[in-house]
XYZ file of N, CA and C in Angstrom:
213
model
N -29.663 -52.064 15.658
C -28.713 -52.409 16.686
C -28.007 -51.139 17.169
N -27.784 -51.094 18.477
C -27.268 -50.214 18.761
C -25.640 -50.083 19.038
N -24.712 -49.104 19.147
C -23.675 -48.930 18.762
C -23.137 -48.419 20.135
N -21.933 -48.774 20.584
C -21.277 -47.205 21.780
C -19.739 -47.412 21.728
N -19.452 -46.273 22.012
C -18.473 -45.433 22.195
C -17.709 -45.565 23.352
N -16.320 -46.274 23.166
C -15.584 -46.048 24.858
C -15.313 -44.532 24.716
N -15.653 -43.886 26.455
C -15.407 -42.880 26.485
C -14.230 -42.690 27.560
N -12.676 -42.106 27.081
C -11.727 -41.746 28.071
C -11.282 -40.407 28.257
N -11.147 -40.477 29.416
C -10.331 -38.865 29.680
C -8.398 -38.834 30.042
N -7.938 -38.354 29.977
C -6.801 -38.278 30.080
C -6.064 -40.139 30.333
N -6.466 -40.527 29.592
C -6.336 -42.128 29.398
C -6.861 -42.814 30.375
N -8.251 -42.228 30.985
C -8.699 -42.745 31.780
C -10.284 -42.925 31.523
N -10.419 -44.962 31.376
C -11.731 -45.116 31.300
C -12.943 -44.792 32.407
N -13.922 -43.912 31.355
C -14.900 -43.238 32.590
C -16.643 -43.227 32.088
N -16.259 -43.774 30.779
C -17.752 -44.584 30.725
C -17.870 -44.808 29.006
N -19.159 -44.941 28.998
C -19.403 -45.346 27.453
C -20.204 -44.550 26.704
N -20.486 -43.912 25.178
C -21.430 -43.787 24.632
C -22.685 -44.409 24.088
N -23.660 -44.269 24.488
C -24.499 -45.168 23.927
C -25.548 -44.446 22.813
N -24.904 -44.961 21.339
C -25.677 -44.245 20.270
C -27.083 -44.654 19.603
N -28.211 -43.761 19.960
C -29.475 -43.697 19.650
C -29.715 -44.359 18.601
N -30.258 -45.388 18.341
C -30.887 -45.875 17.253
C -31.614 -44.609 16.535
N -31.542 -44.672 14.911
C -31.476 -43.215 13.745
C -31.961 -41.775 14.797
N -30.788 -42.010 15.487
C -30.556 -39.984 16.142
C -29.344 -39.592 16.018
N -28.853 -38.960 16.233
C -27.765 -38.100 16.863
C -27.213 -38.181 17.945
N -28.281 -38.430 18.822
C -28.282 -37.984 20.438
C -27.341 -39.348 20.901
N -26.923 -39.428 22.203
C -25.964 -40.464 22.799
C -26.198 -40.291 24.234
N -26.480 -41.833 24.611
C -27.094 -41.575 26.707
C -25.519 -41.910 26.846
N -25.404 -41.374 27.756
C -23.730 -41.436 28.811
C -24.029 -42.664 29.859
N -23.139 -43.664 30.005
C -23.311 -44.882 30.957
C -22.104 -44.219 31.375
N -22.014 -43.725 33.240
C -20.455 -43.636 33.757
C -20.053 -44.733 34.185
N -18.719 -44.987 34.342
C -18.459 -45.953 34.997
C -17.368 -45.403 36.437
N -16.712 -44.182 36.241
C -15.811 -43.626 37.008
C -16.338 -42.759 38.008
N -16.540 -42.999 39.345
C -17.075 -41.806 40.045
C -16.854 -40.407 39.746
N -16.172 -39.532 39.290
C -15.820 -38.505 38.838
C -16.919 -37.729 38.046
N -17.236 -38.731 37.132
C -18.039 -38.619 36.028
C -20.181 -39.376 36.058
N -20.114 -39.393 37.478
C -20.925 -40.495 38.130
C -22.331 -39.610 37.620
N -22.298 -37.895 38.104
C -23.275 -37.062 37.866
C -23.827 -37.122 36.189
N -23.240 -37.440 35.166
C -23.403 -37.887 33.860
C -24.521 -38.816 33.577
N -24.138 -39.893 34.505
C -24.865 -41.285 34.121
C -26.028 -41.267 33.594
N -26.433 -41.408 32.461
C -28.138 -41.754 32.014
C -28.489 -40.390 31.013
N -27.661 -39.441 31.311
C -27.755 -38.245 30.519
C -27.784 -38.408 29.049
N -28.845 -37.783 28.037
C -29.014 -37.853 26.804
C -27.980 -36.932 26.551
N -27.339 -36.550 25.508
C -26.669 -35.517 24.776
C -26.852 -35.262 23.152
N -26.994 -34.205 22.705
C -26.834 -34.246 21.319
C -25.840 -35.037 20.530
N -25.068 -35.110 20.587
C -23.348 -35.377 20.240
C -22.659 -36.738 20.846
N -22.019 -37.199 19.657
C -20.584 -37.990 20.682
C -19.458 -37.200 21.393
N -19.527 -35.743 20.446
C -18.728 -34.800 20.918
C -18.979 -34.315 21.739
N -20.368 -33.813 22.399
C -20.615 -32.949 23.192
C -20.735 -34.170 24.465
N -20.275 -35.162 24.369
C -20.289 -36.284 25.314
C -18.768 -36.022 25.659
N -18.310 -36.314 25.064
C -16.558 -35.958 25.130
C -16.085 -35.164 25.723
N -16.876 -33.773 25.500
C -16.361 -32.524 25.907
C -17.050 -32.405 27.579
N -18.380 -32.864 27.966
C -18.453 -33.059 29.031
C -17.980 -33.796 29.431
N -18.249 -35.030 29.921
C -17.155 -36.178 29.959
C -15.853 -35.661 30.573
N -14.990 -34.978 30.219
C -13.249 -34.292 30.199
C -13.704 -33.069 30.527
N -14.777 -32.246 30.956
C -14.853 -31.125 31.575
C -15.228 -31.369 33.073
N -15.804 -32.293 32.929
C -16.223 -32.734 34.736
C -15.452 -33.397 35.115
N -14.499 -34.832 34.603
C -13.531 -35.262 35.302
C -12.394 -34.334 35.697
N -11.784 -33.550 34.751
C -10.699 -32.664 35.095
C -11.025 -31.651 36.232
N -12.689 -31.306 36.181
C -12.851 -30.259 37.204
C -12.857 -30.674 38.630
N -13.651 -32.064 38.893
C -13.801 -33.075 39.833
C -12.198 -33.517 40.326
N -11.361 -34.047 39.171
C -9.816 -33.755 39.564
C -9.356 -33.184 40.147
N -9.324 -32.053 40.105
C -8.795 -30.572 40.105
C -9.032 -30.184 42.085
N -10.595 -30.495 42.046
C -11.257 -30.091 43.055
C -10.493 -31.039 44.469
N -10.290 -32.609 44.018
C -10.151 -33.526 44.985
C -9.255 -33.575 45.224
N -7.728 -32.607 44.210
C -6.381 -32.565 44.795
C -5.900 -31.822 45.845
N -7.318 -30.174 45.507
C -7.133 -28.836 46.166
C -7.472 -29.612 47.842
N -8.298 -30.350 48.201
C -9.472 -30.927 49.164
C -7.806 -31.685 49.865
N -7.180 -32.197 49.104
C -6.723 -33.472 49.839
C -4.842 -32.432 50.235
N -4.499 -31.517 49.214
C -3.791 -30.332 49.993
C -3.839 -29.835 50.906
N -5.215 -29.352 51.427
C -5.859 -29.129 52.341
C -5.383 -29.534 53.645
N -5.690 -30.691 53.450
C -5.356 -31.444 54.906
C -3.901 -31.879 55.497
């Protein structure tokens, strides 16, 4: 049976882990546009899910505040 992981970023739900039957590895389901480029992605890690996960939303963040200053 397989197992997953809610995955949040700054208390914000943005998808799930989904853990490999006897691996390591974990596919990323997004659910948050932010994090949309993720979707379906294998990873080694729950961690290295995490750490992407909260490296692309914050950057994607970051990007859509500078965009919307802008105008």
């Amino acid at each position: 049976m397989r197992k997953s992981e809610v995955i949040e970023v700054d208390g914000v739900f943005v998808g799930a882990a989904i853990l490999q039957d006897n691996r390591d590895e974990c596919a990323f389901y997004a659910t948050h546009d932010l994090v949309r480029s993720l979707h379906g992605q294998i990873l080694p890690s729950l961690k290295a899910i995490r750490s992407e996960a909260a490296r692309q939303f914050r950057g994607m963040k970051r990007a859509d505040l500078s965009v919307k200053t802008l105008v």
